[in-house]
Structures are given as structure tokens and as C-alpha cells.
Short mmCIF file of C-alpha atoms and ligand atoms in Angstrom, two decimals:
data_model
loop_
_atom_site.label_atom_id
_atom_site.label_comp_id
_atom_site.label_asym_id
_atom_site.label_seq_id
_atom_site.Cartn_x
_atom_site.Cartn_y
_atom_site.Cartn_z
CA UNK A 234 191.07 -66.53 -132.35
CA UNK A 235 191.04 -70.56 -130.58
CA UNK A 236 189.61 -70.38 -127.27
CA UNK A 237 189.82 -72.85 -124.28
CA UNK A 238 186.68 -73.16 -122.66
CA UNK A 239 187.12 -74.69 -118.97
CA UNK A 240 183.96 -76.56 -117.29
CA UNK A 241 185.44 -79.02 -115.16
CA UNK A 242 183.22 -79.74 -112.67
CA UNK A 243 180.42 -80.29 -114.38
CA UNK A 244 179.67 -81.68 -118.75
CA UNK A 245 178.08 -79.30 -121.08
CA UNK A 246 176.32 -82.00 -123.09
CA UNK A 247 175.01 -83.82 -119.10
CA UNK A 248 171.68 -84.16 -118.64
CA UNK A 249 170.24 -81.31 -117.18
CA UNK A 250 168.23 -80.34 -113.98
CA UNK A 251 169.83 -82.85 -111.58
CA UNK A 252 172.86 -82.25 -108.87
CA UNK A 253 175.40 -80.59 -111.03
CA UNK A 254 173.92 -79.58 -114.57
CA UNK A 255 171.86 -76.61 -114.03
CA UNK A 256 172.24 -73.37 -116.02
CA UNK A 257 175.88 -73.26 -116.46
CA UNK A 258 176.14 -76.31 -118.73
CA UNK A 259 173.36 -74.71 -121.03
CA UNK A 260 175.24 -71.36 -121.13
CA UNK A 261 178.49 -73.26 -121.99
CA UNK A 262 177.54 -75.07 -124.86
CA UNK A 263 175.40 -72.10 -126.47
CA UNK A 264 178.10 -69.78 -126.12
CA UNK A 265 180.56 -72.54 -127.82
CA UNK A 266 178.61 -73.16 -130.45
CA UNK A 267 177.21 -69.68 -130.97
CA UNK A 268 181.08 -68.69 -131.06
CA UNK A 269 181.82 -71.53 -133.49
CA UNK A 270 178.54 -69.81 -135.96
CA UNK A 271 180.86 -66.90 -135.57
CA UNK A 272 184.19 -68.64 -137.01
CA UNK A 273 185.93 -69.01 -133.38
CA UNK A 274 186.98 -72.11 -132.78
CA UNK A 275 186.52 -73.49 -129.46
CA UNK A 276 187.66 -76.43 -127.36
CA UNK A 277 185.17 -77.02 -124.50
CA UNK A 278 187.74 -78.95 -121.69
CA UNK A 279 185.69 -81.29 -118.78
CA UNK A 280 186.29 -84.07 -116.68
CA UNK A 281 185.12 -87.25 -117.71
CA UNK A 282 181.95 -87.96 -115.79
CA UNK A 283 181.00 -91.17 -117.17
CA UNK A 284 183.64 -94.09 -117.98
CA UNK A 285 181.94 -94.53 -121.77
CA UNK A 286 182.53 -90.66 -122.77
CA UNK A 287 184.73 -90.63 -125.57
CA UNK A 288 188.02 -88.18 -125.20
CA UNK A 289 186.95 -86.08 -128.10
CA UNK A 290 182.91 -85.29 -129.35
CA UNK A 291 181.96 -82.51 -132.13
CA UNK A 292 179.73 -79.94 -130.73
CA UNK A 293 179.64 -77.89 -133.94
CA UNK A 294 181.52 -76.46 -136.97
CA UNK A 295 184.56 -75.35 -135.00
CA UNK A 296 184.03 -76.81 -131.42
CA UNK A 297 185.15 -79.18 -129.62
CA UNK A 298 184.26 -81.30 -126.49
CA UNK A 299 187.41 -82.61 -124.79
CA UNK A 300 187.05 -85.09 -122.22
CA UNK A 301 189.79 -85.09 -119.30
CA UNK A 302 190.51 -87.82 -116.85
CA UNK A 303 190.56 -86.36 -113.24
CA UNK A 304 189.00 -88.66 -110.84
CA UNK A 305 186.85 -91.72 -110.87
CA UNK A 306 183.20 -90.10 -112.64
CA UNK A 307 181.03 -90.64 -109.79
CA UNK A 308 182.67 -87.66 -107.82
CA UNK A 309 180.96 -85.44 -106.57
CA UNK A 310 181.35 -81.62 -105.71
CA UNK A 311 183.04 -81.41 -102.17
CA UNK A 312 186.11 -83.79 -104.02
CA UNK A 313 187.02 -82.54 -107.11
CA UNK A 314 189.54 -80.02 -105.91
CA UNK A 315 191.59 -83.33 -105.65
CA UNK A 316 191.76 -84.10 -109.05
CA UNK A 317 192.01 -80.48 -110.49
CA UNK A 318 195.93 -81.18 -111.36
CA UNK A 319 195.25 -84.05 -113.01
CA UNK A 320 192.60 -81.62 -114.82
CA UNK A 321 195.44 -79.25 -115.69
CA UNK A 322 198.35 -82.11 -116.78
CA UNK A 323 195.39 -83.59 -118.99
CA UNK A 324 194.39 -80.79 -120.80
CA UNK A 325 198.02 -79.25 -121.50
CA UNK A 326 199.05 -82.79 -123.13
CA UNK A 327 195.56 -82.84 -124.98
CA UNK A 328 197.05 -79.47 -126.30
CA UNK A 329 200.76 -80.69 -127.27
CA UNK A 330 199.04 -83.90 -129.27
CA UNK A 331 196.73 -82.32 -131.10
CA UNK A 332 198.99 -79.16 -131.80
CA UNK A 333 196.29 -76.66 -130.70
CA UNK A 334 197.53 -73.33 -129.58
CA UNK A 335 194.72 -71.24 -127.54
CA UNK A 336 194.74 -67.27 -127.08
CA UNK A 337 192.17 -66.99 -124.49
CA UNK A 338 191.21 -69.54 -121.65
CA UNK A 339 187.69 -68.76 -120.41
CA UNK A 340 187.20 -70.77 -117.16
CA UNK A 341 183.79 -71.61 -115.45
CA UNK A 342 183.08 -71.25 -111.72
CA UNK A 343 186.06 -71.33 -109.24
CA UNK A 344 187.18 -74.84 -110.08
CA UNK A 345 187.72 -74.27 -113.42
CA UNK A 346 189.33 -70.43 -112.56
CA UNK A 347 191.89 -72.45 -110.48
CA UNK A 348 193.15 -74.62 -113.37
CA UNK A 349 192.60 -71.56 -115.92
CA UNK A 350 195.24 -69.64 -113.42
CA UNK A 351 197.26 -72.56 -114.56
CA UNK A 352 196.64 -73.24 -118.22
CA UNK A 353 196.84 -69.54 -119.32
CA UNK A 354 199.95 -69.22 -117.83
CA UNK A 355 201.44 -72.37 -119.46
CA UNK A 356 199.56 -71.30 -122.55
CA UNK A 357 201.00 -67.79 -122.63
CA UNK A 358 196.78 -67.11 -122.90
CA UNK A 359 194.68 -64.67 -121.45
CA UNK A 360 192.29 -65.58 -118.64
CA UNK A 361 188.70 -64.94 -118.48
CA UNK A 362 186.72 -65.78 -115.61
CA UNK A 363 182.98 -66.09 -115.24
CA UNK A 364 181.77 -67.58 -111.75
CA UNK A 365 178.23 -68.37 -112.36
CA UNK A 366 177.79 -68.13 -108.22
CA UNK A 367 179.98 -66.73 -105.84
CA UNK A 368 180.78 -68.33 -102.20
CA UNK A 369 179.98 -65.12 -100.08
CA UNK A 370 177.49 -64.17 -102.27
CA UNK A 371 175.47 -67.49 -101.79
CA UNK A 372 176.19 -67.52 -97.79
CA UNK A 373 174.74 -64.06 -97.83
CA UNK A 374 171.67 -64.88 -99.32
CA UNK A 375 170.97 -69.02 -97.43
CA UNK A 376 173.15 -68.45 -94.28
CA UNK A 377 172.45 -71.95 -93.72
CA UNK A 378 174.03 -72.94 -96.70
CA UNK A 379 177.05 -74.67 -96.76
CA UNK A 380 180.55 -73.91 -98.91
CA UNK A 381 183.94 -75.61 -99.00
CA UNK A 382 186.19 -73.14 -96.84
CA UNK A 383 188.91 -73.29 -99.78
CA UNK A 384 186.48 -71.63 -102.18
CA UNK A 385 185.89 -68.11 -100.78
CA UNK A 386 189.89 -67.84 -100.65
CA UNK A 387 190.47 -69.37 -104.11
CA UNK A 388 187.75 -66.96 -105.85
CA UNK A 389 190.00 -64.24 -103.98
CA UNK A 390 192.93 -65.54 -106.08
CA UNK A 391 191.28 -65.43 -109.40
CA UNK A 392 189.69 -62.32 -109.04
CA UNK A 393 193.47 -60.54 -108.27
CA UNK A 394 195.13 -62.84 -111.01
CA UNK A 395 192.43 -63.12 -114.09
CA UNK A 396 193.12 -60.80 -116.89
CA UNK A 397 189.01 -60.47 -116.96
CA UNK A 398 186.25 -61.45 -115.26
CA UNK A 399 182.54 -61.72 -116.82
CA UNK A 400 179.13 -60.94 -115.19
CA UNK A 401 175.75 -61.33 -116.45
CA UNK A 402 174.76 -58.13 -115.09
CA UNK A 403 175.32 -54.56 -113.47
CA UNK A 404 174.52 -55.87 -109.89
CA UNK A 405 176.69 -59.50 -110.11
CA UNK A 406 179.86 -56.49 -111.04
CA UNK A 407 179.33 -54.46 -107.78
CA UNK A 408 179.51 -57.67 -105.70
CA UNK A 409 182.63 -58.54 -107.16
CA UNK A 410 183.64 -55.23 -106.17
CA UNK A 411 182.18 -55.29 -103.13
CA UNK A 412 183.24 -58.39 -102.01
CA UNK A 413 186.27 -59.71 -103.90
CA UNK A 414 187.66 -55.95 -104.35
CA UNK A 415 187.80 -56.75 -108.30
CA UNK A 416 188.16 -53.43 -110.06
CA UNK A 417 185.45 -52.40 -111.68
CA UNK A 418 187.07 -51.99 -115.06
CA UNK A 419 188.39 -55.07 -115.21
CA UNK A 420 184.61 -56.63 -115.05
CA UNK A 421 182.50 -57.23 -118.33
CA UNK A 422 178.79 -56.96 -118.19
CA UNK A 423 177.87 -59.33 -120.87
CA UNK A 424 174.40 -61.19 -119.91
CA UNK A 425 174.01 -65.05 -121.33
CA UNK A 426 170.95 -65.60 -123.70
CA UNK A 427 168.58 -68.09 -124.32
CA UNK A 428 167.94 -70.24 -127.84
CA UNK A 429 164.74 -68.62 -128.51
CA UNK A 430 164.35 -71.36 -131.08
CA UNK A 431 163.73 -74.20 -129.21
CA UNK A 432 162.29 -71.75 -126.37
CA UNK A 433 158.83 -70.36 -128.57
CA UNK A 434 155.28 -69.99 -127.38
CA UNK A 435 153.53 -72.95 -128.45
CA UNK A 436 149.85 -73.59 -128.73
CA UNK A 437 148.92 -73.44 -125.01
CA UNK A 438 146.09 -75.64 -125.32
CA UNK A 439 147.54 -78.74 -126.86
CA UNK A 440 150.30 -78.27 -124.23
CA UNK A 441 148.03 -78.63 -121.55
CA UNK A 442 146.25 -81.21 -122.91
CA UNK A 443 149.70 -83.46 -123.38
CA UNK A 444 150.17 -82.39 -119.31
CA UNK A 445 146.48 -83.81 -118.75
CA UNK A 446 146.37 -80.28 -117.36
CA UNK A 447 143.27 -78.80 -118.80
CA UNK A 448 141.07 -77.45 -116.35
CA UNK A 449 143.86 -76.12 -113.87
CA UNK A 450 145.42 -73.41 -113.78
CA UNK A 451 149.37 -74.14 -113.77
CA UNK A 452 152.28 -72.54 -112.01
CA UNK A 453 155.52 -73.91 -112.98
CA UNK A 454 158.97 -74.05 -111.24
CA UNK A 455 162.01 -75.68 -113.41
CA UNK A 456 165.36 -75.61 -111.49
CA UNK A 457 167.97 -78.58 -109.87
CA UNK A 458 165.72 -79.74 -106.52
CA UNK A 459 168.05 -77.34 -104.56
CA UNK A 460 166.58 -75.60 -101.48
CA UNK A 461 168.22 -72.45 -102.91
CA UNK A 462 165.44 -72.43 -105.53
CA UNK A 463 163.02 -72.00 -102.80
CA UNK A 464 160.66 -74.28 -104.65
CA UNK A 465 158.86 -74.19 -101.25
CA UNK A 466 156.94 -70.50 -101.69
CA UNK A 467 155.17 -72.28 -104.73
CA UNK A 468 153.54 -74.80 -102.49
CA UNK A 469 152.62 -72.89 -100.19
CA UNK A 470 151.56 -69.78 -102.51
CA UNK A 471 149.42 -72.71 -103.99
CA UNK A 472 148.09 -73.33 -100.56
CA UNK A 473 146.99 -70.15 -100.06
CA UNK A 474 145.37 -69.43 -103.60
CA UNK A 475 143.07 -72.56 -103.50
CA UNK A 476 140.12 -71.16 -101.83
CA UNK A 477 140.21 -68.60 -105.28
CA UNK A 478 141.63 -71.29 -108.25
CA UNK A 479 142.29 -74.34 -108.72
CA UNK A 480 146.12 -74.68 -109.00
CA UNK A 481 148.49 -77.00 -109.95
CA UNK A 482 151.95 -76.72 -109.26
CA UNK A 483 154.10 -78.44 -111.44
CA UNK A 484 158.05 -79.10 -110.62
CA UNK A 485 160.45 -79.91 -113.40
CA UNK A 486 164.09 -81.29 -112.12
CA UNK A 487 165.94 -82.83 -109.73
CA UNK A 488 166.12 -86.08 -109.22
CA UNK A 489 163.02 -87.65 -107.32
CA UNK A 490 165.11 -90.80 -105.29
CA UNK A 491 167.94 -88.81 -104.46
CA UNK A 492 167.16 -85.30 -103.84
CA UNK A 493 166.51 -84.80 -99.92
CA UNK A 494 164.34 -81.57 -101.51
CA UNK A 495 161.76 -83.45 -102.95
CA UNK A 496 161.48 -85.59 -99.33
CA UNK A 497 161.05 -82.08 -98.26
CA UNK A 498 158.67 -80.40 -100.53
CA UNK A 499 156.37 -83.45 -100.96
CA UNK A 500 156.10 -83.26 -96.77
CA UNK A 501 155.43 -79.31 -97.41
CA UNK A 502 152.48 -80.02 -99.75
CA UNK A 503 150.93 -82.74 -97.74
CA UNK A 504 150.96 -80.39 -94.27
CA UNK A 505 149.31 -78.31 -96.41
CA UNK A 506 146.62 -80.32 -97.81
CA UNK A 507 148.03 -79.30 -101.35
CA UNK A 508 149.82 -82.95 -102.23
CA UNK A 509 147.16 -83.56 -104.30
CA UNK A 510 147.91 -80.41 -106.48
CA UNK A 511 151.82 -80.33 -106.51
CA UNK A 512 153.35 -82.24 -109.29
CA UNK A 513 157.07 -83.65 -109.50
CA UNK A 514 158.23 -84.82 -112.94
CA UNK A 515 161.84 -84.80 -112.17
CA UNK A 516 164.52 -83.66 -114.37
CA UNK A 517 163.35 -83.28 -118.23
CA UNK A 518 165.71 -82.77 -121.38
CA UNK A 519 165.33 -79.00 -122.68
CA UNK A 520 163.36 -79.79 -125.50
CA UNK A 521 160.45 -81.09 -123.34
CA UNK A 522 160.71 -77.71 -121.29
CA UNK A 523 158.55 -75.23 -123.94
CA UNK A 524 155.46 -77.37 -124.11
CA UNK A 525 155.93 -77.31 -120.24
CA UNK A 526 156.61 -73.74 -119.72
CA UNK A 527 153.62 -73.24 -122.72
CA UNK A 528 151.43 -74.98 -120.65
CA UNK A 529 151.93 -73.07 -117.76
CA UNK A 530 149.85 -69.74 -116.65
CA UNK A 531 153.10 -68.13 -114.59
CA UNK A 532 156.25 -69.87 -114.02
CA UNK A 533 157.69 -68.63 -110.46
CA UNK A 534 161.50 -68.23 -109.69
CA UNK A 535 161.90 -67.62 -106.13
CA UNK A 536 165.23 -68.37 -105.62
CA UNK A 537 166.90 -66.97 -102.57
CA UNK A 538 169.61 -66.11 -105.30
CA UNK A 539 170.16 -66.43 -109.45
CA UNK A 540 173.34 -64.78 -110.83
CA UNK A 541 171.64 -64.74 -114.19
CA UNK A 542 168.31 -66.34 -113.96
CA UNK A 543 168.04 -68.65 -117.10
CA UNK A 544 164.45 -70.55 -116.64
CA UNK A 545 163.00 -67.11 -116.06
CA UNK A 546 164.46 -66.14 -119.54
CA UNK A 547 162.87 -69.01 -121.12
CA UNK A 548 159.73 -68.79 -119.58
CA UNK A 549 159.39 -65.61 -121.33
CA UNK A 550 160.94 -66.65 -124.33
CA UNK A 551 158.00 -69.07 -124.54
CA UNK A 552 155.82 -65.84 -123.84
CA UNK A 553 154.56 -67.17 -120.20
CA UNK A 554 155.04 -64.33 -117.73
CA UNK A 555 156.91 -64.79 -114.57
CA UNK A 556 156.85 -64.38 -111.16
CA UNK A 557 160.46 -63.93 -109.37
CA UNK A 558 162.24 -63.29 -106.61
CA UNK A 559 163.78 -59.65 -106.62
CA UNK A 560 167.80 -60.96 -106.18
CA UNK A 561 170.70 -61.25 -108.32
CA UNK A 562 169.97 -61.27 -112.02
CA UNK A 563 166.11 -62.14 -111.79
CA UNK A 564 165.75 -58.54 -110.62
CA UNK A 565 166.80 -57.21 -114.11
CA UNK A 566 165.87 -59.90 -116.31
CA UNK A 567 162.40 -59.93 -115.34
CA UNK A 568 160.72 -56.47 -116.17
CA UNK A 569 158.53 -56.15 -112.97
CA UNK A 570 154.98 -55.35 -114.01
CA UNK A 571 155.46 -55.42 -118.07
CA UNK A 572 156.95 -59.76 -118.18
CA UNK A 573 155.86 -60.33 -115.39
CA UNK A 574 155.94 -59.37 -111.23
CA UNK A 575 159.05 -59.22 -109.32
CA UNK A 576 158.31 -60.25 -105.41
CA UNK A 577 159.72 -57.77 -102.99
CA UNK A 578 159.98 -60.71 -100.33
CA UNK A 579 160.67 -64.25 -99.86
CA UNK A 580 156.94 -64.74 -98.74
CA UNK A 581 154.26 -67.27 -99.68
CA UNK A 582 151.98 -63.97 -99.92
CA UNK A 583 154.09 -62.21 -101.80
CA UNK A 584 153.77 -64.81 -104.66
CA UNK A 585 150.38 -65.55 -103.79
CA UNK A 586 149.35 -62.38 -104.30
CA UNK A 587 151.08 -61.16 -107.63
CA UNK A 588 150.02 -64.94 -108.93
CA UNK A 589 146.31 -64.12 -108.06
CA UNK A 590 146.55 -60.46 -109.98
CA UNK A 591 147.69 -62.60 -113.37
CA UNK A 592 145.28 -65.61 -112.87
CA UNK A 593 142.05 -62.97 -112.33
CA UNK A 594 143.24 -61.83 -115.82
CA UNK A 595 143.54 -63.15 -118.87
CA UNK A 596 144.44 -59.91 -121.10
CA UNK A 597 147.07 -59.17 -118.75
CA UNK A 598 148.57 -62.34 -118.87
CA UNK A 599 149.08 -62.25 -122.59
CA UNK A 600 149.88 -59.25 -122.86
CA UNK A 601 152.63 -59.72 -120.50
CA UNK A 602 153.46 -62.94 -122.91
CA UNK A 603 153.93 -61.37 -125.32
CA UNK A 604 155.99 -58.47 -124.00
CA UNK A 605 158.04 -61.27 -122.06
CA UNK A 606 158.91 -63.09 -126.01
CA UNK A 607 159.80 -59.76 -126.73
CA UNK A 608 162.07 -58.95 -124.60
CA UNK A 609 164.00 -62.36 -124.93
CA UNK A 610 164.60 -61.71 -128.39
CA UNK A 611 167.03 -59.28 -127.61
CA UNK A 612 168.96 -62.32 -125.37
CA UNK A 613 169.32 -65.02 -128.57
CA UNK A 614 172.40 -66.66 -128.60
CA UNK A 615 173.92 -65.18 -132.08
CA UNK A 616 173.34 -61.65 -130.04
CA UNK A 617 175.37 -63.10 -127.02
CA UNK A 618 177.91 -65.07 -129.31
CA UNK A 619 178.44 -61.47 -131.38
CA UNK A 620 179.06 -59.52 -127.91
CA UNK A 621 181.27 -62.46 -127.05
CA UNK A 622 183.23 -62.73 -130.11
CA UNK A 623 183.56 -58.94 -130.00
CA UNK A 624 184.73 -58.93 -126.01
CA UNK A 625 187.83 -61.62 -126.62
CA UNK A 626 188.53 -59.96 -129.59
CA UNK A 627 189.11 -56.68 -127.69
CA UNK A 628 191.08 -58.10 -125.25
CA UNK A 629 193.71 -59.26 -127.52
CA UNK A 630 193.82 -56.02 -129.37
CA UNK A 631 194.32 -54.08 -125.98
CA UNK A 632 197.29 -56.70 -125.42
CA UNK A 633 198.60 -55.86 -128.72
CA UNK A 634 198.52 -52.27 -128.12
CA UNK A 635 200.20 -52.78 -124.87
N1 UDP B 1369 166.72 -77.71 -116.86
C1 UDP B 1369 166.39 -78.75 -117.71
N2 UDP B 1369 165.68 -79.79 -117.22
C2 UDP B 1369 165.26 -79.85 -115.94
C3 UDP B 1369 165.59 -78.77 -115.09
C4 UDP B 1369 166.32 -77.71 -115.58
O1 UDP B 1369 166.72 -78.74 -118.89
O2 UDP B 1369 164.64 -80.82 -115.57
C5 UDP B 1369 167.50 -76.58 -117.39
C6 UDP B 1369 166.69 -75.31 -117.48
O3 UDP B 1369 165.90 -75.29 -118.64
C7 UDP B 1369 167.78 -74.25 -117.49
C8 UDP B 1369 168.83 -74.87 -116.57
O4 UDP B 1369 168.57 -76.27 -116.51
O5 UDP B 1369 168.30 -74.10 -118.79
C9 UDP B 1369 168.78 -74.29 -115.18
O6 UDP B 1369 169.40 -73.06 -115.19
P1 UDP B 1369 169.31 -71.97 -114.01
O7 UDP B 1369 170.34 -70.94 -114.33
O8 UDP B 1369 167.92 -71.53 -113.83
O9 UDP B 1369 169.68 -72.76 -112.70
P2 UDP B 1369 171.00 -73.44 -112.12
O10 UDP B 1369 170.76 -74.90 -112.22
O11 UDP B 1369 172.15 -73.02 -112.96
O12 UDP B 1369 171.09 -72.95 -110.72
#
């Protein structure tokens, strides 16, 4: 089995946390390498984003990352569709010099599904397609929000064209359905996972003390500074809780020059009278991110909308509970009142309230810790890569038997 991995747009090694490497560049490169643990190989195809990347890096036994050149690095979303052919043209004369011969082309988001319609066909391959966030999905939940007009249209074409498409859970199928009209059957339900490794509960009060956080009590949000995170109910949750604790809220991501959210969020806190408690630290590498989300009390996901809902997944892994919003893939992931609380509204109450139930209680919070580290297990990456491995595999025996 050689699989094609397609993540154009943006570089599974990038640093995470600012504009464009959120979760999807973490779930690429664990399911790579947990493929390549598994004996797949795997070449992992993105533009080159910065002019010193070298055309061809070893991410593990077996894999791959191949560097294209489509467009000068600095672009950003809203241009790349210009520079998708010269995506395509790289990566099939990558192919015919180094004599590689893929299967299965598994494209990420609907940039990369536009050149995978192209590269499995020249490829003879199959074509799986995982969107990470759909257009009409995200305009349902921010109407404010804003999406190329091309992209709706184009996720149209993949859905009718892919051989498969990949969800992370129940819910993200019957949108495609309900949506996209992509038959059900020809959806896989195969949730990502998190490398409960590097995500483990670690000794909560040295964490604290390297945050200088001792005598708060801490409510983290990780996530790009995106106003889709809805990083905003955490301030003012905070505000509301301060007569009862004293609260810190502490922000991992983004970047803190650039991001008009933190301009935002920063003026939130201060109208508030809560600047003093709110925290930015800007975007951290993952290994930083357990002795944050060990220091914290909850960590709180409010998103407007997750397809999957990653941080929350290592928050628990690290055996902190959560507090989410109920959308998308939070509402599964996070088990509401055993890992933590699922909020039935976008409200600064809402999160207020469930926050003040697990700060008035310390059994219950590690008891829902531990339940959350639990539960995580079952999401480590050599689970995922096995379900994976197992999926493509299927798909080329059904194509045999055909
Ligand atoms: N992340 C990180 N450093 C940061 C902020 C985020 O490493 O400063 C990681 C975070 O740990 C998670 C991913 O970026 O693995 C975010 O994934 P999620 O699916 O929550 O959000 P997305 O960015 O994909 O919307």
C-alpha cells in the first residue's frame, strides 16, 4: 500500500496555533507517521511555505514530506486556488523522478480535494477526502463569517467525484448528507486521535508554579486567535465568576501583532475590568501545551463550531476536564457530565456556570480527570493509524472484487 497524502494549503511540520496551522497539520503528520509504524508508506505532498524548506524531509520510517512549489510562500488563504495547478504539475513530476507509484490519494480540506480530483485520476489512484471544515457548515454556524464563493461549489465536486470521503464523527456524516447530498455509504466515520504520549497528566503543581500561576485558579483556551473559537465567552465567563474565585484565563495561540482577535479580546477583558486576569502567550509548540493544559483547572472550547475538536481531546488526555461548546465533534468527544460539561448555549453563563460547579469541587474535578485520560486512551494514534490502515486497505480490496 503507498499513499499520497495531500495538505497543500497549509505544512504538517509549521508551527502551530497561528493563521493556518491549527488541528489539521497535527492530524496529518500523526496519521503519516502512525501509518508509516504500520508499514504504509506515505508521501505527505505541500506547498512550499518558506523559501529555505528543502524539497524532500523524513518524517519517519516510511514517510515522506514533499515540498511543492506553487506560489511565492507568503500566500495566504484567499490566493492559493491560483497556484493549485502548479500544485498538481509539481507533485506528478515529483512522482515520475522518484519512480513512486501511489494506490490511494488522501486529500485534506477542499484545496487539496481539488488537486486529489486530479492526481488520482492521473495516478489511476483512489481518492479519499477528509474536509476538516466545510463552507456551509461554517456559514451556518458564524453567519458573519466569510468564505471564498468557489469553495461551497468545489466541495460539491469532490463530494460527487471522491471514491470516499472521511469524517471524524456520526454528526460531521449527516451534514455531508445533508448538505453536499454525499451518500451515506460512501462516508467513513473514523475519528482522529491524540499522542497521548506527549499529552499525559503531569504534576499539576510544578506546572503551575512554571506558569507563576499558583494561587489562581486557571481556565485555559488553546486554539488559532480565530473569532470562531469564541475565545470571548472565557473572558467574560471570567468576568462573571470573580466575585466567587479568583480566575485566570490563560490563551495559548495566535499570533499577538497580527491577529485582529487578540486587538479584540484584550478590549473585551479591559471593558470588563478582567485585563488584569486574562493572559495571552501566543502560539506555543505542542510540547509546551501539557504542562499548560496540566496547569489548568478546566480548559473551555467554545467554539461556534469544531469538526473534530482536538485541544478538547488533549485536555483530557492530560486528565484536565473540559468545558465545551455542544457543536460539531466537541458534542461527542466530550462526555457531558463524566470529562467534563458540555454548554447547551453560546453564553457567558452557560460557561460560567458549569466552570463554577468544577471549581467549588475538587473531587469532582479529578475524578472527571481521570475519566477524561481515560477516555483518550481509546483515541491514541496506533488505534487511529490501525483503523486507518485497515479503511484503505478495504477500499482496494472492494476495487479488486469489483
Ligand atoms: N496548537 C499548538 N500551539 C498553539 C495553539 C494550538 O500547538 O499555540 C495546536 C493544538 O494543540 C491542537 C491544534 O493546534 O493540536 C489545534 O487544533 P484544533 O482542531 O483544536 O483547531 P484548528 O486550529 O484546527 O481549528
Amino acid at each position: 500500500m503507498r499513499i499520497a497524502m495531500l495538505c497543500y494549503h497549509s505544512c504538517p511540520l509549521a508551527r502551530l496555533g497561528e493563521r493556518e496551522a491549527g488541528g489539521m497539520s497535527v492530524y496529518v503528520r500523526n496519521l503519516a507517521q502512525a501509518l508509516g509504524r504500520r508499514g504504509v508508506r506515505v508521501d505527505v505532498f505541500t506547498r512550499r511555505h518558506n523559501a529555505g524548506d528543502p524539497p524532500v524531509t523524513g518524517m519517519a520510517e516510511g514517510v515522506r514530506l514533499v515540498h511543492v512549489d506553487a506560489g511565492p510562500p507568503e500566500s495566504v488563504d484567499g490566493s492559493l486556488q491560483l497556484y493549485l495547478a502548479d500544485f498538481v504539475d509539481g507533485a506528478r513530476a515529483f512522482a515520475v523522478a522518484d519512480g513512486a507509484a501511489y494506490d490511494t490519494v488522501h486529500s485534506h480540506y477542499w484545496l487539496s480535494g481539488l488537486a486529489g480530483l486530479e492526481l488520482a485520476e492521473a495516478w489511476s489512484a483512489r481518492h479519499v477526502a477528509t474536509f476538516h471544515t466545510l463552507a456551509e457548515v461554517k456559514l451556518l454556524a458564524d453567519p458573519g463569517g466569510e468564505e471564498p464563493p468557489e469553495r461551497s461549489p468545489a466541495e460539491r465536486r469532490i463530494v460527487a467525484d471522491a471514491d470516499a470521503l472521511v469524517v471524524s464523527d456520526r454528526h460531521e456524516r449527516e451534514l455531508l448528507a445533508r448538505h453536499y447530498d454525499a451518500p451515506r455509504d460512501r462516508v467513513a466515520v473514523l475519528p482522529g486521535g491524540v499522542d497521548t504520549g506527549t499529552f499525559r497528566p503531569l504534576d499539576r503543581a510544578e506546572a503551575r508554579r512554571r506558569l507563576g500561576l499558583e494561587n489562581k485558579r486557571v481556565l485555559l483556551c488553546v486554539g488559532r486567535l480565530d473569532p470562531l473559537k469564541r475565545f470571548d465567552l472565557a473572558v467574560s465567563a471570567a468576568a462573571l465568576l470573580r466575585e466567587r474565585h479568583e480566575v485566570e484565563v490563560v490563551v495559548v495561540g495566535g499570533d499577538l501583532e497580527r491577529d485582529p482577535e487578540a486587538t479584540r479580546l484584550g478590549a473585551l477583558a479591559e471593558s470588563l475590568g478582567v485585563a488584569g486576569s486574562v493572559r495571552f502567550e501566543g502560539a506555543l509548540p505542542h510540547d509546551e501545551l501539557p504542562w499548560r493544559y496540566s496547569a489548568a483547572d478546566v480548559v473551555l472550547a467554545p467554539s461556534w463550531y469544531e469538526s473534530f475538536g482536538l485541544v478538547a481531546l488533549e485536555a483530557m488526555a492530560c486528565g484536565t476536564p473540559v468545558v465545551a461548546a455542544r457543536t460539531g465533534g466537541l458534542a461527542s468527544l466530550v462526555r457531558d457530565g463524566e470529562t467534563g460539561y458540555l454548554a447547551p448555549q453560546h453564553t457567558p453563563e452557560c460557561y460560567a456556570d458549569r466552570v463554577d460547579v468544577l471549581l467549588a469541587n475538587d473531587a469532582l474535578r479529578e475524578a472527571m480527570g481521570r475519566a477524561g485520560r481515560a477516555w483518550a486512551e481509546s483515541f491514541s494514534w496506533d488505534a487511529v493509524g490501525q483503523r486507518f490502515a485497515a479503511f484503505y486497505g478495504g477500499l482496494l480490496t472492494a476495487e479488486a472484487a469489483r
